[in-house]
mmCIF file with all atom_site columns, C-alpha atoms in Angstrom:
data_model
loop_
_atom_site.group_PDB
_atom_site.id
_atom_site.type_symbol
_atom_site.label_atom_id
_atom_site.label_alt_id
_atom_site.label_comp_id
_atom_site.label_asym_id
_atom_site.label_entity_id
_atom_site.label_seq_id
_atom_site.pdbx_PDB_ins_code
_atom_site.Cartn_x
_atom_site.Cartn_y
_atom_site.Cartn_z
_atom_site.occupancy
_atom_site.B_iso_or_equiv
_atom_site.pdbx_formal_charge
_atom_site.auth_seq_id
_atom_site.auth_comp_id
_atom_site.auth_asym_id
_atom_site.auth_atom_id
_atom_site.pdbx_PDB_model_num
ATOM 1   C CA . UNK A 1 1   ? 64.219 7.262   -29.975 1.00 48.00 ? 3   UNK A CA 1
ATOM 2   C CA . UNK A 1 2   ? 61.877 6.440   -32.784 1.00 51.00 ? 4   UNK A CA 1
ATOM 3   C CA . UNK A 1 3   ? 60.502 3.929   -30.857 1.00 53.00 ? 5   UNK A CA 1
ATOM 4   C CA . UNK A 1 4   ? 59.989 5.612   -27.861 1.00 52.00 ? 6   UNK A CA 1
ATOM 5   C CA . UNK A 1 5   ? 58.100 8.079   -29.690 1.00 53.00 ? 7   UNK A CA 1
ATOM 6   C CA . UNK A 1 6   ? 56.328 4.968   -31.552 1.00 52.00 ? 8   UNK A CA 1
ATOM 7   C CA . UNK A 1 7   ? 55.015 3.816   -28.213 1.00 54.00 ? 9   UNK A CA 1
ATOM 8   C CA . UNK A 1 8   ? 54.035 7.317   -26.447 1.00 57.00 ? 10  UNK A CA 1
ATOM 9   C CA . UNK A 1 9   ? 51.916 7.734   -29.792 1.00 61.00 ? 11  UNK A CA 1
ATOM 10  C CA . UNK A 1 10  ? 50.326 4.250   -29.225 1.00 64.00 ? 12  UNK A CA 1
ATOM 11  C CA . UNK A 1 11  ? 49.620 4.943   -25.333 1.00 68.00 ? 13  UNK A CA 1
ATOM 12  C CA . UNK A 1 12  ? 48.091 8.756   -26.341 1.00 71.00 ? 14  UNK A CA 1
ATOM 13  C CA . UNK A 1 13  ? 45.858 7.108   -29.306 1.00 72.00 ? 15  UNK A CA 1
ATOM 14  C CA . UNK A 1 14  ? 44.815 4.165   -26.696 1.00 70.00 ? 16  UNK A CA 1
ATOM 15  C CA . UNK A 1 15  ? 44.048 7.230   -23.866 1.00 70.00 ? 17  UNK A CA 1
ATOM 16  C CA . UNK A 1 16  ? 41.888 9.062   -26.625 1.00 69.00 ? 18  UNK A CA 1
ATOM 17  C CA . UNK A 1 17  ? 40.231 5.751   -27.523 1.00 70.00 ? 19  UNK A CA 1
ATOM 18  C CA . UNK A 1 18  ? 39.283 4.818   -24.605 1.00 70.00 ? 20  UNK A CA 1
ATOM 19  C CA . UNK A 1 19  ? 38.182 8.546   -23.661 1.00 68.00 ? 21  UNK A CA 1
ATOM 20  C CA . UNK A 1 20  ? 35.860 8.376   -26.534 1.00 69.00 ? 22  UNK A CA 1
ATOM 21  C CA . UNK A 1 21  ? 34.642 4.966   -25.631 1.00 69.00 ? 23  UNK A CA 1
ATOM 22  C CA . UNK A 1 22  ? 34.171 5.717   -22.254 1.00 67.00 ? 24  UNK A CA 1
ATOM 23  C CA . UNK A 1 23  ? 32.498 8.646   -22.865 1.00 67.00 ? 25  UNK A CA 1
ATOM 24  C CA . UNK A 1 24  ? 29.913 7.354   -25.303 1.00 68.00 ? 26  UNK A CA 1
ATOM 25  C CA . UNK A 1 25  ? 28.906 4.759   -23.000 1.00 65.00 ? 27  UNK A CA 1
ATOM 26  C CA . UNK A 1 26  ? 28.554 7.417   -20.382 1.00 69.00 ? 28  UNK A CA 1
ATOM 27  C CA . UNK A 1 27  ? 26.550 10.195  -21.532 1.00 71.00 ? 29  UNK A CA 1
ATOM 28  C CA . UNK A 1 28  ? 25.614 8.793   -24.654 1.00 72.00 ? 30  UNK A CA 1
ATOM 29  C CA . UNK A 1 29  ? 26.190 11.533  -26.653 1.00 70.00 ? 31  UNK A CA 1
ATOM 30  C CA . UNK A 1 30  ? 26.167 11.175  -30.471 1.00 67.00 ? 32  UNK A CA 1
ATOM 31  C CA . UNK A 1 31  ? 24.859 7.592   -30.334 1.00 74.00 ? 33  UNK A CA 1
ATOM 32  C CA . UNK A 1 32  ? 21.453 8.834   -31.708 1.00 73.00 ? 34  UNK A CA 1
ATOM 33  C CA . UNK A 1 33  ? 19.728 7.297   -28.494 1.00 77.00 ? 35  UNK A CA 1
ATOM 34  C CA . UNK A 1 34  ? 18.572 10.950  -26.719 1.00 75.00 ? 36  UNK A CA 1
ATOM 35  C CA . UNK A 1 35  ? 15.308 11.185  -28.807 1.00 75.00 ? 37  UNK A CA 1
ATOM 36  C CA . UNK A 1 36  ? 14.030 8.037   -27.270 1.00 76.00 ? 38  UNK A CA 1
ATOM 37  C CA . UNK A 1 37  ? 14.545 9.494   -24.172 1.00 77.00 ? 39  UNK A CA 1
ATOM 38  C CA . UNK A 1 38  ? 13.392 13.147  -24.407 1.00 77.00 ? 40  UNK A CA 1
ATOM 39  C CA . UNK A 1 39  ? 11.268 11.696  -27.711 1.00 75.00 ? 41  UNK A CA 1
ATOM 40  C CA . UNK A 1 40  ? 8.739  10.475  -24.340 1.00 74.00 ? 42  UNK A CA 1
ATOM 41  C CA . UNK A 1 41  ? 8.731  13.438  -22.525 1.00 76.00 ? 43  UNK A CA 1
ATOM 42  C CA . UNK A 1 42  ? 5.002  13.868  -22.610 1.00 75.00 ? 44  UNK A CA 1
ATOM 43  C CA . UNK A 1 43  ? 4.038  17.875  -22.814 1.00 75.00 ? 45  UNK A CA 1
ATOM 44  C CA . UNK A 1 44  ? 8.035  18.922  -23.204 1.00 74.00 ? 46  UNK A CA 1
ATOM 45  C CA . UNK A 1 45  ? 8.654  21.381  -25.423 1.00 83.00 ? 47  UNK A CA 1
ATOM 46  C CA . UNK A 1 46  ? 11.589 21.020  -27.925 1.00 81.00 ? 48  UNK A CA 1
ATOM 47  C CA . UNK A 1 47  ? 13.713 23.926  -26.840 1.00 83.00 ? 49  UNK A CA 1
ATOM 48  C CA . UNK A 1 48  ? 13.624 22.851  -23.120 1.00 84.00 ? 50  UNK A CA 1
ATOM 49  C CA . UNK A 1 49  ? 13.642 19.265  -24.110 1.00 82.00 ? 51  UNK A CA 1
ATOM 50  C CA . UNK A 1 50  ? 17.314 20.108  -26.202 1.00 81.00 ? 52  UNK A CA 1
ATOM 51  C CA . UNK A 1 51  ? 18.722 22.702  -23.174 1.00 84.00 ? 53  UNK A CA 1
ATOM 52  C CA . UNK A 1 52  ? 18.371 19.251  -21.144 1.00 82.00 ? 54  UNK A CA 1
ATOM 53  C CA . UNK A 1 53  ? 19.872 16.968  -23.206 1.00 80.00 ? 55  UNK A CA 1
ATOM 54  C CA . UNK A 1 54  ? 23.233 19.394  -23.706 1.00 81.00 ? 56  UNK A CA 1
ATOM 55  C CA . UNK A 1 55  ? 22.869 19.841  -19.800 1.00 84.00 ? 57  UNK A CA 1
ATOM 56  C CA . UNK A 1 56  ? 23.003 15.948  -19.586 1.00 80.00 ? 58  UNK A CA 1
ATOM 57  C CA . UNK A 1 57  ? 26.041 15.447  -21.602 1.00 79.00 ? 59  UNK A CA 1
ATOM 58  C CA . UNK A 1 58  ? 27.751 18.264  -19.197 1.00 81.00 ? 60  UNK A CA 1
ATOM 59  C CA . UNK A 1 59  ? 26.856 17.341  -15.920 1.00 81.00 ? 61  UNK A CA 1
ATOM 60  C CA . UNK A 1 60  ? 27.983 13.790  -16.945 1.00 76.00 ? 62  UNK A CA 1
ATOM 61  C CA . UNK A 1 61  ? 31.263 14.350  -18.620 1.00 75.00 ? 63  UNK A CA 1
ATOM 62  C CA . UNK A 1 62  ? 33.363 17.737  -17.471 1.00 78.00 ? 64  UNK A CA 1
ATOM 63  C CA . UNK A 1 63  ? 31.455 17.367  -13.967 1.00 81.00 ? 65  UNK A CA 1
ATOM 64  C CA . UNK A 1 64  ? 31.427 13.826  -12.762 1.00 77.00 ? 66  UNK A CA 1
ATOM 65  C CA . UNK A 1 65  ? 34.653 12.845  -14.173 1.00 78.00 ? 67  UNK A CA 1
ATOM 66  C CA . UNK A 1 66  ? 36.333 15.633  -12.985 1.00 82.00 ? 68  UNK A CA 1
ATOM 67  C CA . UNK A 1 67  ? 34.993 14.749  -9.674  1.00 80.00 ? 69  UNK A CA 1
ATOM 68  C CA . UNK A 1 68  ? 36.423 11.145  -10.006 1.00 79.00 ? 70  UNK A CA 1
ATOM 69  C CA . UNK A 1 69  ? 39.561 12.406  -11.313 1.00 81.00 ? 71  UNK A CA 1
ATOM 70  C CA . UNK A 1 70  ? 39.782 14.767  -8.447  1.00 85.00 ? 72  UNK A CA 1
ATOM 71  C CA . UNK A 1 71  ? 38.872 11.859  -6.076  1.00 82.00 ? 73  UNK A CA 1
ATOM 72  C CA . UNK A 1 72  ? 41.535 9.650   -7.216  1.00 82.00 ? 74  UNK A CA 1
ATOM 73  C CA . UNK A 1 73  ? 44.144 12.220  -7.040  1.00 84.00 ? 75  UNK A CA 1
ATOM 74  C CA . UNK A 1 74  ? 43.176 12.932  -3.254  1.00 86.00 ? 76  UNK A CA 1
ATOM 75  C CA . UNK A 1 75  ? 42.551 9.751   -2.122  1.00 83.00 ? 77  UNK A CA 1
ATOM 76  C CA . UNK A 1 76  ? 44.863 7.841   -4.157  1.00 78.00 ? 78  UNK A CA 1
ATOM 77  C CA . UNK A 1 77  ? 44.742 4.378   -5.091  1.00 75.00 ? 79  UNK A CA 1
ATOM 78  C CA . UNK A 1 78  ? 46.314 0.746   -5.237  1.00 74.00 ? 80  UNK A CA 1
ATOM 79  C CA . UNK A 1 79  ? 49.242 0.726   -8.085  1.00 77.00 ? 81  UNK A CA 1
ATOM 80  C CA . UNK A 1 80  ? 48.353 -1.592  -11.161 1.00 77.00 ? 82  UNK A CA 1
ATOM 81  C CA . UNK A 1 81  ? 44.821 -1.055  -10.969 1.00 76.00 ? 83  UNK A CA 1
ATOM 82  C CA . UNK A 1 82  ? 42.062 0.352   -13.235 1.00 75.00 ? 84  UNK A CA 1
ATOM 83  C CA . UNK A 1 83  ? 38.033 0.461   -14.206 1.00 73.00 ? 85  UNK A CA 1
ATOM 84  C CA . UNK A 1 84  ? 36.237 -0.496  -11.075 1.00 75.00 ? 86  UNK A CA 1
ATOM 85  C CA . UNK A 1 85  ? 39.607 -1.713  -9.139  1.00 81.00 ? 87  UNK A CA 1
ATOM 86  C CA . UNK A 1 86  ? 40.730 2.050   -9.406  1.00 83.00 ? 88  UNK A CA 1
ATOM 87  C CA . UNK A 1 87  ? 37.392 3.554   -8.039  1.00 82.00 ? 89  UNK A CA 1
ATOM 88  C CA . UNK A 1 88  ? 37.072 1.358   -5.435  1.00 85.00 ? 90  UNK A CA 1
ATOM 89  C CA . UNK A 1 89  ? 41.167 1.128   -4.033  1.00 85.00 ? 91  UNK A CA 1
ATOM 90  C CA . UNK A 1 90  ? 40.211 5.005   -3.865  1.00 85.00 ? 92  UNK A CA 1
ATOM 91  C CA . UNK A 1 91  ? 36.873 4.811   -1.885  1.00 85.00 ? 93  UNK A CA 1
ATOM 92  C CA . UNK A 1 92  ? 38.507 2.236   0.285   1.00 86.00 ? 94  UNK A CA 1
ATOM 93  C CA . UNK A 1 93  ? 41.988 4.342   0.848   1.00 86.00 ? 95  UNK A CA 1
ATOM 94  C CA . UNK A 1 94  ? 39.317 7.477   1.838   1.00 85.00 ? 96  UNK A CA 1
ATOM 95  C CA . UNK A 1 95  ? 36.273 5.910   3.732   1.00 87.00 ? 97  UNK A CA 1
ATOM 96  C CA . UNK A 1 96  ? 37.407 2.334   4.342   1.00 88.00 ? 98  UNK A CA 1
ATOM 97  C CA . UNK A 1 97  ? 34.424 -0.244  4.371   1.00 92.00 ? 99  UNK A CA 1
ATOM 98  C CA . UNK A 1 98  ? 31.658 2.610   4.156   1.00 93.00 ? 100 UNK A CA 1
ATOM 99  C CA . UNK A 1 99  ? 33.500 3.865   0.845   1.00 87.00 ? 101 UNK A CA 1
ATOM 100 C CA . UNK A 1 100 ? 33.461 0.488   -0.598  1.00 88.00 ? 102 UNK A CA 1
ATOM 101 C CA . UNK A 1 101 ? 29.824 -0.252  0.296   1.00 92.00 ? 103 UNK A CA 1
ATOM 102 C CA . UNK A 1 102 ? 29.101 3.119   -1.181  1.00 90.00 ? 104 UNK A CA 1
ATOM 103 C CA . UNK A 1 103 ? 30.741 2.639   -4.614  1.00 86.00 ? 105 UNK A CA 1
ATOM 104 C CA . UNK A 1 104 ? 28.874 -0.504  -4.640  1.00 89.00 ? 106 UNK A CA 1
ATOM 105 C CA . UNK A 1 105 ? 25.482 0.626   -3.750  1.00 93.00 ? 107 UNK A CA 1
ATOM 106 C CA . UNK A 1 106 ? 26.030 3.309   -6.445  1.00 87.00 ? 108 UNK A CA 1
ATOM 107 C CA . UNK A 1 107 ? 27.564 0.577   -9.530  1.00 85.00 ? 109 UNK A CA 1
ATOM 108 C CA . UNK A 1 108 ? 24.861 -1.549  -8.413  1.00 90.00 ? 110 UNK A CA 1
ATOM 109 C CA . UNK A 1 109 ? 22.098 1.684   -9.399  1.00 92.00 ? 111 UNK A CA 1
ATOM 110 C CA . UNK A 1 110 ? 23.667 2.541   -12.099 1.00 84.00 ? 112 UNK A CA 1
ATOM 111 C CA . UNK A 1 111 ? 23.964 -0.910  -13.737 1.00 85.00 ? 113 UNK A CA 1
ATOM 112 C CA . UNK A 1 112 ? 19.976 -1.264  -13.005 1.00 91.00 ? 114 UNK A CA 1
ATOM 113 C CA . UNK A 1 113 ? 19.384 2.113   -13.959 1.00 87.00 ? 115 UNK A CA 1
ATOM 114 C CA . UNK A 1 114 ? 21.120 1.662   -17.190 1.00 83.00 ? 116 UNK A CA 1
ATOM 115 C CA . UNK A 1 115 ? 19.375 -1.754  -17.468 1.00 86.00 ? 117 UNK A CA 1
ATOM 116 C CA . UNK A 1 116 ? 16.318 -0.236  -17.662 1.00 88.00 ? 118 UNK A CA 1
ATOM 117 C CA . UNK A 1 117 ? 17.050 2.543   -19.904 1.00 83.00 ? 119 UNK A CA 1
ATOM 118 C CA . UNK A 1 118 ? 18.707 0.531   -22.774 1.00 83.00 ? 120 UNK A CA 1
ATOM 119 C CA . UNK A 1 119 ? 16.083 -2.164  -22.115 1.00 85.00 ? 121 UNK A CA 1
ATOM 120 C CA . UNK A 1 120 ? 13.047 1.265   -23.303 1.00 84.00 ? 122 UNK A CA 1
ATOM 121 C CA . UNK A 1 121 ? 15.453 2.149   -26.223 1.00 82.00 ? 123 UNK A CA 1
ATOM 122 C CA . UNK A 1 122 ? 15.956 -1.281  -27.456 1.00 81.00 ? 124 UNK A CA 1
ATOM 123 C CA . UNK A 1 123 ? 11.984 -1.948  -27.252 1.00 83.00 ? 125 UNK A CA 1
ATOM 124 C CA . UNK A 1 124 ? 11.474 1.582   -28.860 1.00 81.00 ? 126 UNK A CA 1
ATOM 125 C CA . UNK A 1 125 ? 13.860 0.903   -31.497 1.00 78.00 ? 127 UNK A CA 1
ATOM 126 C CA . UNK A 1 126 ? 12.841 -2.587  -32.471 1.00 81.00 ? 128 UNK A CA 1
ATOM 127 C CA . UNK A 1 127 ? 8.877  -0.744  -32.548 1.00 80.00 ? 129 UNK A CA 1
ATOM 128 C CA . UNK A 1 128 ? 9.989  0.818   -35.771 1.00 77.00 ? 130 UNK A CA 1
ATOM 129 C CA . UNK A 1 129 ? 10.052 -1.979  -37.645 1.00 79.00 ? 131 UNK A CA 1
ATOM 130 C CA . UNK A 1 130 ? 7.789  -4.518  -35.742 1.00 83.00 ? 132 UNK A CA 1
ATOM 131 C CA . UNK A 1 131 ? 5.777  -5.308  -32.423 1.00 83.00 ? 133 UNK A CA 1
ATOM 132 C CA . UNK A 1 132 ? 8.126  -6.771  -29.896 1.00 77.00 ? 134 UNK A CA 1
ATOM 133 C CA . UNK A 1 133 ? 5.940  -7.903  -27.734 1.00 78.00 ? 135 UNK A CA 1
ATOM 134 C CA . UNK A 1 134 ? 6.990  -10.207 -24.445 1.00 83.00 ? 136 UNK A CA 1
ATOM 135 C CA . UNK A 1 135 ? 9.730  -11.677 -26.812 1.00 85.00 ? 137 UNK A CA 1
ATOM 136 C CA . UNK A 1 136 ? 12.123 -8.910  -26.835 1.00 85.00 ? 138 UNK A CA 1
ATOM 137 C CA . UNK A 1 137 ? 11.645 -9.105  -22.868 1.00 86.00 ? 139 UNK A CA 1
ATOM 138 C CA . UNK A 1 138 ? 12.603 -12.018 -22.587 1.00 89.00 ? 140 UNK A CA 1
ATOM 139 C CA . UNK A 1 139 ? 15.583 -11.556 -25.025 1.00 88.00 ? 141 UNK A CA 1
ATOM 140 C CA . UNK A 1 140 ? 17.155 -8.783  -22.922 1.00 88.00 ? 142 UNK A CA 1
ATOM 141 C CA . UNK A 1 141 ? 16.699 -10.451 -19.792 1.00 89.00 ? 143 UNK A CA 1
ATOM 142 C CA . UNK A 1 142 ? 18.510 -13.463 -21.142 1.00 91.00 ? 144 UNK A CA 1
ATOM 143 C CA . UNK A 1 143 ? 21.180 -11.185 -22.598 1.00 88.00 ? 145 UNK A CA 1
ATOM 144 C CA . UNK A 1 144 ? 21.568 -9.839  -18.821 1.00 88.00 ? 146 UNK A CA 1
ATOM 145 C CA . UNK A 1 145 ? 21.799 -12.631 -17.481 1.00 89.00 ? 147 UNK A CA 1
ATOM 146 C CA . UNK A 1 146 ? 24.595 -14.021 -20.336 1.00 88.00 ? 148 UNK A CA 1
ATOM 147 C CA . UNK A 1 147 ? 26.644 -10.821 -19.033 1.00 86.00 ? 149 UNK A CA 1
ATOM 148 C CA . UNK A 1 148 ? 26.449 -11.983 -15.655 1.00 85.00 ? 150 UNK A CA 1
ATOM 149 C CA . UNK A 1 149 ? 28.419 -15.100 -16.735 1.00 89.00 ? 151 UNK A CA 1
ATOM 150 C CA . UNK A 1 150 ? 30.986 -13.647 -18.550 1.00 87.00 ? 152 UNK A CA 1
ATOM 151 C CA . UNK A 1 151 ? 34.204 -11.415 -17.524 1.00 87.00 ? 153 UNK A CA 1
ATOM 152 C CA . UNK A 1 152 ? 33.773 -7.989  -17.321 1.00 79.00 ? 154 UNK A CA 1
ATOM 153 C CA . UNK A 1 153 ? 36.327 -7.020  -19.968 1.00 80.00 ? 155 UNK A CA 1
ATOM 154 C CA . UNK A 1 154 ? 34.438 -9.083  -22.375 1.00 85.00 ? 156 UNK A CA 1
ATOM 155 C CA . UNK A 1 155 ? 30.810 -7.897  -21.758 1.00 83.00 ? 157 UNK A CA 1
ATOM 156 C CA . UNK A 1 156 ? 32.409 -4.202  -21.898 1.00 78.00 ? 158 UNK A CA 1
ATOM 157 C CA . UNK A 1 157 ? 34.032 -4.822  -25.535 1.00 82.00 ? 159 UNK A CA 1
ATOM 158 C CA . UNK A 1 158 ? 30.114 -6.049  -26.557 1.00 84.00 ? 160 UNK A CA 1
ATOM 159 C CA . UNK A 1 159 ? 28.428 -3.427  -25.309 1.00 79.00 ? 161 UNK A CA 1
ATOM 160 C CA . UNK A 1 160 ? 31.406 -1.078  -27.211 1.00 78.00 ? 162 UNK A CA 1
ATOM 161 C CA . UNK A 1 161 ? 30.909 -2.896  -29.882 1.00 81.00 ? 163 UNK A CA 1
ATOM 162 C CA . UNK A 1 162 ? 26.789 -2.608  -30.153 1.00 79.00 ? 164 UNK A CA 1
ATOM 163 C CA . UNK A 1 163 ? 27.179 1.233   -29.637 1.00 76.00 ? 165 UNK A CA 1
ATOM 164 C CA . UNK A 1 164 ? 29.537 1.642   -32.564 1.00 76.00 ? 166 UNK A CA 1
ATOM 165 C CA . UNK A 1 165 ? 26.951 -0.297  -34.341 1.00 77.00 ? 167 UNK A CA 1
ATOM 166 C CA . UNK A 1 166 ? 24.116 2.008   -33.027 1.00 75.00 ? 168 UNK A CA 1
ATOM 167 C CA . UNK A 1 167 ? 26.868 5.832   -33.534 1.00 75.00 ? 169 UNK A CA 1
ATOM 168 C CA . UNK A 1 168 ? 27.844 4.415   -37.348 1.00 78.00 ? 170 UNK A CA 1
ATOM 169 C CA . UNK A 1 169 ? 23.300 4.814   -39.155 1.00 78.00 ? 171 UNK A CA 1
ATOM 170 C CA . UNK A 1 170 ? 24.036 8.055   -36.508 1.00 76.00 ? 172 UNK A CA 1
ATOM 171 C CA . UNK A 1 171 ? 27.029 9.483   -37.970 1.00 77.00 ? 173 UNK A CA 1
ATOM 172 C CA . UNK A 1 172 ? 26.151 8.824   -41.501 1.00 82.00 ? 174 UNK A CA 1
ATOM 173 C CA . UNK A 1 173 ? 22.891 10.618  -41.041 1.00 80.00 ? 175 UNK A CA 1
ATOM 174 C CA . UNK A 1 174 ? 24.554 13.732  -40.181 1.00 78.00 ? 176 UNK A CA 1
ATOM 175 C CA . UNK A 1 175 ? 26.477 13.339  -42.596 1.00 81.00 ? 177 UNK A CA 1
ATOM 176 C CA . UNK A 1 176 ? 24.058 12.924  -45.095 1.00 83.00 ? 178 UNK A CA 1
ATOM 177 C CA . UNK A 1 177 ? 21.863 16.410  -43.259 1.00 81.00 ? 179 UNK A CA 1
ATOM 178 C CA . UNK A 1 178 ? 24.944 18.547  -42.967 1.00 79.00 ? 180 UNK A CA 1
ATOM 179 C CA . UNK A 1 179 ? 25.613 17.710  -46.611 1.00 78.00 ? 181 UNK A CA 1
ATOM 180 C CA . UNK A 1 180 ? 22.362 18.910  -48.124 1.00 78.00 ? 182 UNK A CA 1
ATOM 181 C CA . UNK A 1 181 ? 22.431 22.116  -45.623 1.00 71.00 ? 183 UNK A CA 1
ATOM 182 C CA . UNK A 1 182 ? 25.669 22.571  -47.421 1.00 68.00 ? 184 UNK A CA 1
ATOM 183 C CA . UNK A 1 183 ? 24.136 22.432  -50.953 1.00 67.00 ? 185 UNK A CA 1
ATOM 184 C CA . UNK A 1 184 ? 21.079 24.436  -49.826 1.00 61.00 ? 186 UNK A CA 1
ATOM 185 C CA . UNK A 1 185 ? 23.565 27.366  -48.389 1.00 59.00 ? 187 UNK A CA 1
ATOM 186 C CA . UNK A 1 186 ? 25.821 27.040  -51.501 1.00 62.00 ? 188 UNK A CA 1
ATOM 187 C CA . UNK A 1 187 ? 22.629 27.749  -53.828 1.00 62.00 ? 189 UNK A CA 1
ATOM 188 C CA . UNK A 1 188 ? 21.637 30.585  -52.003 1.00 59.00 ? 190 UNK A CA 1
ATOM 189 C CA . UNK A 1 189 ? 24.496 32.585  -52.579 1.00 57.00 ? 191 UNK A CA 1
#
C-alpha cells in the first residue's frame, strides 16, 4: 500500500508540474514578459493596459483549456497518446481530415505567432543592456531553425528550461517588493 500511495503522489506532483509548465508557456503569466508587451502599447493607459493583461491570462487558461478538455472528452481520442498526438486523434475522431488540417493550420499560427512574439521580447530584453542590432536576428532565426532539427520533447524541455530562467530574476523581485511593502506596513502601525 505504501507504494501505491508512493506512486499516486508521484503521478499528482508530475500532473501539477506539468500544469504549471504548461501553463507558463501558455499565457505567460508570472514570467515577467507582459510589460514588453503592454510596455508598447503606444497611448494605453495603465489601468486598461493591466484589466487586459488579467483578461489574457483568463481567456487563455480557464477558457481555452476547458474548451480542449471538453473537446477531448466529446470527441475522444487514440489510447497512449498525448501533447499534439492527443489534440489531433481528437480533431480527427470529430471532423476527420478537415479537423486535422484545422489543428494544423492553427499549431502552425500559433508557433509563428509565438515566434514573433518571443523574437520582440528577446530583442527588447537584450536592449537593456546593449544594441542588438541584425545579430540577435540572426541568432533567433538560427535558434529556430536548430528546433526544427531536433525532437519535439527536447526543444519543449529548452524552452521550459529558458522560462524558468526568465520566472526565477521574476520571482525574486517580488519577493524582494512584497518584502519592503511588508516593512513599510509594519512601521506604520
Amino acid at each position: 500500500r505504501p507504494c501505491l500511495g508512493g506512486a499516486a503522489g508521484y503521478g499528482v506532483a508530475r500532473a501539477i508540474s506539468q500544469g504549471v509548465v504548461r501553463g507558463a508557456f501558455t499565457n505567460e503569466a508570472g514570467l515577467g514578459t507582459g510589460p514588453f508587451a503592454y510596455g508598447s502599447c503606444r497611448g494605453g493607459k495603465p489601468d486598461v493596459m493591466g484589466v487586459l493583461a488579467s483578461v489574457q491570462v483568463f481567456i487563455d487558461t480557464p477558457v481555452l483549456c476547458t474548451l480542449t478538455a471538453v473537446c477531448l472528452l466529446c470527441a475522444g481520442w487514440a489510447p497512449g497518446t498525448d501533447g499534439a498526438a492527443l489534440c489531433l486523434s481528437a480533431f480527427s475522431n470529430a471532423w476527420g481530415k478537415t479537423g486535422e488540417t484545422l489543428l494544423a493550420l492553427c499549431v502552425v499560427l500559433f508557433a509563428l505567432a509565438s515566434m514573433i512574439s518571443w523574437s520582440a521580447y528577446g530583442r527588447e530584453a537584450l536592449s537593456a543592456f546593449c544594441r542588438p542590432g541584425h545579430t540577435f536576428a540572426w541568432l533567433f532565426a538560427a535558434a529556430v531553425a536548430a528546433g526544427v532539427c531536433f525532437e519535439a520533447s527536447g526543444v519543449l524541455a529548452i524552452c521550459d528550461l529558458f522560462n524558468l530562467l526568465m520566472a526565477l530574476p521574476n520571482a525574486a523581485a517580488l519577493w524582494r517588493a512584497a518584502n519592503a511593502r511588508m516593512n513599510i506596513c509594519d512601521s506604520l502601525f
